[in-house]
Amino acid sequence: MNFKASSIDDLSAISKQIIENFSSEKVFAFYGSMGAGKTTLIKEICKTLGVSDNVTSPTFAIVNQYTDNTNKPIFHFDFYRIKKLSEAYDLGYEDYFYGGNYCLIEWPELIEELLPLSFVKVSIIEENNERTIIVEQVNNKYHDFSRSNIC
């Protein structure tokens, strides 16, 4: 799915379509350059999911927890400052990514091999004050067990 956003006002409708079209998925990985609008789109997705908390980038905390309108947790990650994968292990990423709750991840390329088998990739490309948002279902290449020697 591709979307064009020429203003912040377009993000509400886009976030609704993303959640509707990928309703069975819980892990969303947001790719884009610094300032592309990852956090802004995540704020709109959180609104769509019924979050009334103040949504901010967890740049220093790595993860923020919000609550939706049914009292379920939503986790917002920012791995920008992570130096090594062991930091994600120490955080207990598996409990989050495989816990069945929404996980909205900024800078996933830094921990890509830890992402679950299936997730939604949201790429934000900025050009001429307009954003192209590409949303696609991904089967994580790091989980290709077909080449494994496990019996």
GROMACS .gro file of C-alpha atoms in nm:
model
  151
    1MET     CA    1   0.000   0.000   0.000
    2ASN     CA    2   0.124   0.346  -0.084
    3PHE     CA    3   0.002   0.675   0.060
    4LYS     CA    4   0.088   1.038  -0.010
    5ALA     CA    5   0.082   1.287   0.276
    6SER     CA    6   0.122   1.651   0.186
    7SER     CA    7   0.030   1.770   0.535
    8ILE     CA    8  -0.002   1.641   0.888
    9ASP     CA    9  -0.381   1.648   0.839
   10ASP     CA   10  -0.351   1.350   0.600
   11LEU     CA   11  -0.207   1.122   0.869
   12SER     CA   12  -0.531   1.051   1.055
   13ALA     CA   13  -0.691   0.882   0.753
   14ILE     CA   14  -0.367   0.706   0.663
   15SER     CA   15  -0.324   0.566   1.014
   16LYS     CA   16  -0.680   0.432   1.011
   17GLN     CA   17  -0.619   0.255   0.680
   18ILE     CA   18  -0.294   0.105   0.805
   19ILE     CA   19  -0.459  -0.039   1.117
   20GLU     CA   20  -0.764  -0.164   0.922
   21ASN     CA   21  -0.558  -0.330   0.648
   22PHE     CA   22  -0.312  -0.494   0.887
   23SER     CA   23  -0.550  -0.571   1.173
   24SER     CA   24  -0.399  -0.912   1.242
   25GLU     CA   25  -0.046  -0.774   1.285
   26LYS     CA   26   0.091  -0.629   1.609
   27VAL     CA   27   0.452  -0.539   1.523
   28PHE     CA   28   0.506  -0.234   1.302
   29ALA     CA   29   0.858  -0.126   1.203
   30PHE     CA   30   0.897   0.237   1.093
   31TYR     CA   31   1.181   0.316   0.852
   32GLY     CA   32   1.282   0.665   0.746
   33SER     CA   33   1.551   0.924   0.780
   34MET     CA   34   1.584   1.155   1.079
   35GLY     CA   35   1.289   1.396   1.070
   36ALA     CA   36   1.091   1.194   0.814
   37GLY     CA   37   0.788   1.178   1.044
   38LYS     CA   38   0.808   0.838   1.210
   39THR     CA   39   0.706   0.966   1.554
   40THR     CA   40   0.434   1.186   1.407
   41LEU     CA   41   0.278   0.891   1.223
   42ILE     CA   42   0.307   0.676   1.535
   43LYS     CA   43   0.118   0.947   1.730
   44GLU     CA   44  -0.167   0.923   1.477
   45ILE     CA   45  -0.168   0.543   1.487
   46CYS     CA   46  -0.187   0.561   1.867
   47LYS     CA   47  -0.486   0.797   1.838
   48THR     CA   48  -0.648   0.549   1.600
   49LEU     CA   49  -0.592   0.275   1.858
   50GLY     CA   50  -0.757   0.485   2.129
   51VAL     CA   51  -0.451   0.606   2.319
   52SER     CA   52  -0.514   0.921   2.521
   53ASP     CA   53  -0.164   0.930   2.675
   54ASN     CA   54   0.092   1.184   2.556
   55VAL     CA   55   0.284   1.002   2.280
   56THR     CA   56   0.649   1.102   2.258
   57SER     CA   57   0.960   0.945   2.111
   58PRO     CA   58   1.134   0.718   2.364
   59THR     CA   59   1.479   0.817   2.235
   60PHE     CA   60   1.650   0.796   2.575
   61ALA     CA   61   1.419   0.544   2.747
   62ILE     CA   62   1.417   0.311   2.441
   63VAL     CA   63   1.055   0.210   2.513
   64ASN     CA   64   0.742   0.398   2.618
   65GLN     CA   65   0.422   0.225   2.721
   66TYR     CA   66   0.079   0.368   2.644
   67THR     CA   67  -0.268   0.230   2.712
   68ASP     CA   68  -0.543   0.203   2.454
   69ASN     CA   69  -0.915   0.259   2.520
   70THR     CA   70  -0.957  -0.107   2.623
   71ASN     CA   71  -0.674  -0.080   2.876
   72LYS     CA   72  -0.431  -0.287   2.668
   73PRO     CA   73  -0.068  -0.178   2.651
   74ILE     CA   74   0.094  -0.040   2.336
   75PHE     CA   75   0.472  -0.027   2.324
   76HIS     CA   76   0.666   0.241   2.136
   77PHE     CA   77   1.035   0.173   2.076
   78ASP     CA   78   1.315   0.397   1.952
   79PHE     CA   79   1.635   0.204   1.892
   80TYR     CA   80   1.829   0.503   1.755
   81ARG     CA   81   2.073   0.511   2.048
   82ILE     CA   82   2.124   0.137   2.081
   83LYS     CA   83   2.489   0.042   2.039
   84LYS     CA   84   2.469  -0.338   2.036
   85LEU     CA   85   2.205  -0.607   2.012
   86SER     CA   86   2.271  -0.714   2.369
   87GLU     CA   87   2.091  -0.396   2.481
   88ALA     CA   88   1.772  -0.522   2.315
   89TYR     CA   89   1.821  -0.860   2.480
   90ASP     CA   90   1.866  -0.687   2.817
   91LEU     CA   91   1.544  -0.495   2.752
   92GLY     CA   92   1.360  -0.825   2.710
   93TYR     CA   93   1.255  -0.760   2.351
   94GLU     CA   94   1.099  -1.108   2.316
   95ASP     CA   95   0.841  -1.035   2.585
   96TYR     CA   96   0.736  -0.726   2.391
   97PHE     CA   97   0.758  -0.849   2.030
   98TYR     CA   98   0.590  -1.184   2.101
   99GLY     CA   99   0.351  -1.070   2.375
  100GLY     CA  100   0.052  -1.006   2.147
  101ASN     CA  101   0.037  -0.630   2.206
  102TYR     CA  102   0.108  -0.355   1.957
  103CYS     CA  103   0.478  -0.275   1.917
  104LEU     CA  104   0.560   0.038   1.717
  105ILE     CA  105   0.932   0.047   1.642
  106GLU     CA  106   1.147   0.339   1.525
  107TRP     CA  107   1.494   0.265   1.384
  108PRO     CA  108   1.423  -0.110   1.344
  109GLU     CA  109   1.719  -0.149   1.108
  110LEU     CA  110   1.941  -0.148   1.417
  111ILE     CA  111   1.775  -0.461   1.558
  112GLU     CA  112   1.628  -0.608   1.240
  113GLU     CA  113   1.747  -0.962   1.306
  114LEU     CA  114   1.542  -0.962   1.628
  115LEU     CA  115   1.213  -0.871   1.459
  116PRO     CA  116   0.951  -1.147   1.453
  117LEU     CA  117   0.889  -1.374   1.157
  118SER     CA  118   0.607  -1.151   1.036
  119PHE     CA  119   0.575  -0.775   1.080
  120VAL     CA  120   0.453  -0.464   0.899
  121LYS     CA  121   0.719  -0.244   0.741
  122VAL     CA  122   0.626   0.124   0.719
  123SER     CA  123   0.871   0.325   0.508
  124ILE     CA  124   0.847   0.703   0.505
  125ILE     CA  125   1.019   0.883   0.217
  126GLU     CA  126   1.025   1.261   0.215
  127GLU     CA  127   1.040   1.457  -0.109
  128ASN     CA  128   0.951   1.821  -0.176
  129ASN     CA  129   0.761   1.870   0.153
  130GLU     CA  130   0.553   1.561   0.080
  131ARG     CA  131   0.578   1.216   0.236
  132THR     CA  132   0.531   0.887   0.058
  133ILE     CA  133   0.435   0.616   0.305
  134ILE     CA  134   0.483   0.260   0.185
  135VAL     CA  135   0.327  -0.011   0.399
  136GLU     CA  136   0.390  -0.379   0.341
  137GLN     CA  137   0.371  -0.715   0.512
  138VAL     CA  138   0.719  -0.862   0.564
  139ASN     CA  139   0.842  -1.210   0.634
  140ASN     CA  140   1.166  -1.153   0.819
  141LYS     CA  141   1.465  -1.280   0.618
  142TYR     CA  142   1.653  -1.346   0.939
  143HIS     CA  143   1.401  -1.616   1.029
  144ASP     CA  144   1.452  -1.830   0.720
  145PHE     CA  145   1.449  -2.167   0.893
  146SER     CA  146   1.435  -2.356   0.562
  147ARG     CA  147   1.816  -2.334   0.542
  148SER     CA  148   1.860  -2.445   0.899
  149ASN     CA  149   2.024  -2.772   1.002
  150ILE     CA  150   1.796  -2.809   1.304
  151CYS     CA  151   1.644  -3.158   1.322
   0.00000   0.00000   0.00000
